[in-house]
PDB file of C-alpha atoms in Angstrom:
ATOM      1  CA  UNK P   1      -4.552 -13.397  16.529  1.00 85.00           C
ATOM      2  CA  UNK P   2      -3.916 -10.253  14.882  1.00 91.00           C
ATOM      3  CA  UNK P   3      -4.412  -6.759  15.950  1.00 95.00           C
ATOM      4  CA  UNK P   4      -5.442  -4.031  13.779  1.00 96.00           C
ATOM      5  CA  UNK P   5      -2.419  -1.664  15.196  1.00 96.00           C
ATOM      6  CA  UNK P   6      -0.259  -4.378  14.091  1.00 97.00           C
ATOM      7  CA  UNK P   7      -1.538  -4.056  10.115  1.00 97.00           C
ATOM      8  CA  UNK P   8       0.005  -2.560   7.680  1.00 98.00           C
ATOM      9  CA  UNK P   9      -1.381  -3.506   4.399  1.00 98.00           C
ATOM     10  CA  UNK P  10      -3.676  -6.557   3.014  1.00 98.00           C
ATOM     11  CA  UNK P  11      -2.928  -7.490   0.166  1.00 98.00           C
ATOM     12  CA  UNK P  12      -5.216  -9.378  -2.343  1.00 97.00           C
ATOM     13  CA  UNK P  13      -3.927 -11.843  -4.990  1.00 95.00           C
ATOM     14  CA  UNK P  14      -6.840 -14.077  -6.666  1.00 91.00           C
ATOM     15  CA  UNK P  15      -8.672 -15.767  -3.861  1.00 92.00           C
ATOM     16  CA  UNK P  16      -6.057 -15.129  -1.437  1.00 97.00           C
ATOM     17  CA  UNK P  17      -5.288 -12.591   1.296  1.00 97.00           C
ATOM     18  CA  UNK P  18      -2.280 -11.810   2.492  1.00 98.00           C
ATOM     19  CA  UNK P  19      -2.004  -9.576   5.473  1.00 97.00           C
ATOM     20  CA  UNK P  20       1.175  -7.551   5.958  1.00 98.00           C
ATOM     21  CA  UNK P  21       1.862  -6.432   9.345  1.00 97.00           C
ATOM     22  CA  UNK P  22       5.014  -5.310  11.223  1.00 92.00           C
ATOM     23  CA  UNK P  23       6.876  -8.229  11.891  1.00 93.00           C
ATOM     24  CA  UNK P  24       5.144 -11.457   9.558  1.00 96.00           C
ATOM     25  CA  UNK P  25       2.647 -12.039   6.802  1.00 97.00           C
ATOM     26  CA  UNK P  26      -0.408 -14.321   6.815  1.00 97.00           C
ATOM     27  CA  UNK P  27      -2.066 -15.629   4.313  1.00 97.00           C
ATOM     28  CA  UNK P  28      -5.622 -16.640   4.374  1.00 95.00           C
ATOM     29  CA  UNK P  29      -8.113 -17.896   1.710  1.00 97.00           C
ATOM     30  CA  UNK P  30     -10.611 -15.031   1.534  1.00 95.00           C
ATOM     31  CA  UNK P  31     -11.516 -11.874  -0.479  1.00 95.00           C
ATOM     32  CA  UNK P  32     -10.625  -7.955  -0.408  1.00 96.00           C
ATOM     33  CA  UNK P  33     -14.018  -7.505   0.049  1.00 95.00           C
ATOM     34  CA  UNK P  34     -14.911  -9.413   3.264  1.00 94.00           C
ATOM     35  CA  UNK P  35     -11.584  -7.590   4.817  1.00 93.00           C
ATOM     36  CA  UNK P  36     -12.769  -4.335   3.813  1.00 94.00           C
ATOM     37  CA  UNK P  37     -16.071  -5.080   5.673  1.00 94.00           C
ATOM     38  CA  UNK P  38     -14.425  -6.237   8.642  1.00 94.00           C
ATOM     39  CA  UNK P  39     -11.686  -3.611   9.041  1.00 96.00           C
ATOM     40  CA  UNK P  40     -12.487   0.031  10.788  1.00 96.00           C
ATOM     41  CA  UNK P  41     -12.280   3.269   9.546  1.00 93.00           C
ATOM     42  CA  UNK P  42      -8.709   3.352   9.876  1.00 95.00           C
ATOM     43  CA  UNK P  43      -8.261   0.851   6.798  1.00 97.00           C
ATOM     44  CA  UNK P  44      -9.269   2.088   3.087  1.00 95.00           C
ATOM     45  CA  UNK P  45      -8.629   0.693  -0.196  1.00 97.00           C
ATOM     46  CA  UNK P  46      -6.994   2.755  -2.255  1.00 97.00           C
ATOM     47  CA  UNK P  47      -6.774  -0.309  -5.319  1.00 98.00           C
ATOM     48  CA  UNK P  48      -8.566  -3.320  -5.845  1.00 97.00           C
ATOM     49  CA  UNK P  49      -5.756  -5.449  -4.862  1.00 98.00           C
ATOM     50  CA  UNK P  50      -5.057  -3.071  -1.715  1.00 98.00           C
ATOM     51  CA  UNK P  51      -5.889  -1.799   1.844  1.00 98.00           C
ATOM     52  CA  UNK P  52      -3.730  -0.008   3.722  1.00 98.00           C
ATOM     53  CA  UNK P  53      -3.855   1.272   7.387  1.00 97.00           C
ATOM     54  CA  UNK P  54      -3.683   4.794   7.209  1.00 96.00           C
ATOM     55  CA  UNK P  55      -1.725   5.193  10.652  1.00 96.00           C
ATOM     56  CA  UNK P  56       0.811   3.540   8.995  1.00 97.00           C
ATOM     57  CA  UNK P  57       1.355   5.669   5.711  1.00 97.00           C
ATOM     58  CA  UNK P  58       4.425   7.402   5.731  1.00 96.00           C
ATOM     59  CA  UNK P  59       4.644   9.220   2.229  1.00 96.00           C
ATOM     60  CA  UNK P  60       1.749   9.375  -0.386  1.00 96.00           C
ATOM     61  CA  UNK P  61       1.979  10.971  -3.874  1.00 94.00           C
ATOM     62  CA  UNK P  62      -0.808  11.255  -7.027  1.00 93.00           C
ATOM     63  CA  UNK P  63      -0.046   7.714  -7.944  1.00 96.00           C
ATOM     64  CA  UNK P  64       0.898   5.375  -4.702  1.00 96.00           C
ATOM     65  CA  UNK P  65       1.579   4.958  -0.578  1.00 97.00           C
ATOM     66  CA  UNK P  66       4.778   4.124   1.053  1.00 98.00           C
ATOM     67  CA  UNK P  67       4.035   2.148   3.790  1.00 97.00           C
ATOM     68  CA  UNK P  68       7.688   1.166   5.358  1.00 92.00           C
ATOM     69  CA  UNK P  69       9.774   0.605   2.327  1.00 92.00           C
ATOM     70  CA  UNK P  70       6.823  -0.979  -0.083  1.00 96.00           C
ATOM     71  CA  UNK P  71       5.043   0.984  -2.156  1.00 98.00           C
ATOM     72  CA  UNK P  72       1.193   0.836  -3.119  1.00 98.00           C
ATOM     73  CA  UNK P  73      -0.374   2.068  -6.299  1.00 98.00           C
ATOM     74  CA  UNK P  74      -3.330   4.252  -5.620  1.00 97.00           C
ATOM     75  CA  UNK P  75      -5.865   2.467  -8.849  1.00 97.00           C
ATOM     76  CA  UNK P  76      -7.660   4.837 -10.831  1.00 96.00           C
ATOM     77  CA  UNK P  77     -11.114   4.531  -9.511  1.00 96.00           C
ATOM     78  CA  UNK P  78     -10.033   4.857  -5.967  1.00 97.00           C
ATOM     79  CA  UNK P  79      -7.950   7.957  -6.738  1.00 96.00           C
ATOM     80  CA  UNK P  80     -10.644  10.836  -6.003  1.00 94.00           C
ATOM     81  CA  UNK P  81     -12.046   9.031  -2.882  1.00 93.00           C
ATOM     82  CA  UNK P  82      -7.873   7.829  -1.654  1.00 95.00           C
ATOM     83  CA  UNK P  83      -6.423  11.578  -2.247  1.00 92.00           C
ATOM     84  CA  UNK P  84      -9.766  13.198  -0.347  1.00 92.00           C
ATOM     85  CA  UNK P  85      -9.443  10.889   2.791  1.00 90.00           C
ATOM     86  CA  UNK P  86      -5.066  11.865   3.143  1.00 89.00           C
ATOM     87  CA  UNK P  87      -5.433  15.717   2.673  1.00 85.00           C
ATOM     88  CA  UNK P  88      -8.374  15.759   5.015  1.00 69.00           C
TER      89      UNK P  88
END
């Protein structure tokens, strides 16, 4: 059991999820796109490997997210929609 609060970051790699939170990572067999149905408003992707909980963003530039010490890339077709959603 995993609670949203508790996310971070999922992270996408093939056919694989891997969901970062604040203490462990899980990996589950699944796609980016069946997490980004599932998640609430709070979650966005901001690449197609990556979506990040947006409580949990601590610095963003033009090109990526910190989240803790990792960070993100913000892909090029996200960028518009990603930058919008943080200065608003």
């Amino acid at each position: 059991k995993v609670y949203f609060d508790d996310i971070l970051y999922v992270e996408s790699i093939k056919d694989y999820i891997t969901i970062h939170t604040t203490d462990r990572q899980i990996i589950s067999k699944s796609t980016i796109t069946n997490y980004e149905e599932l998640l609430p408003a709070s979650f966005f992707r901001v690449h197609r490997s990556f979506i990040v909980n947006s409580a949990k963003i601590n610095a963003f530039t033009h090109q990526d997210i910190e989240i803790g010490d990792k960070e993100i890339p913000i892909g090029t077709s996200y960028k518009r929609v990603v930058l919008e959603q943080l200065k608003g």
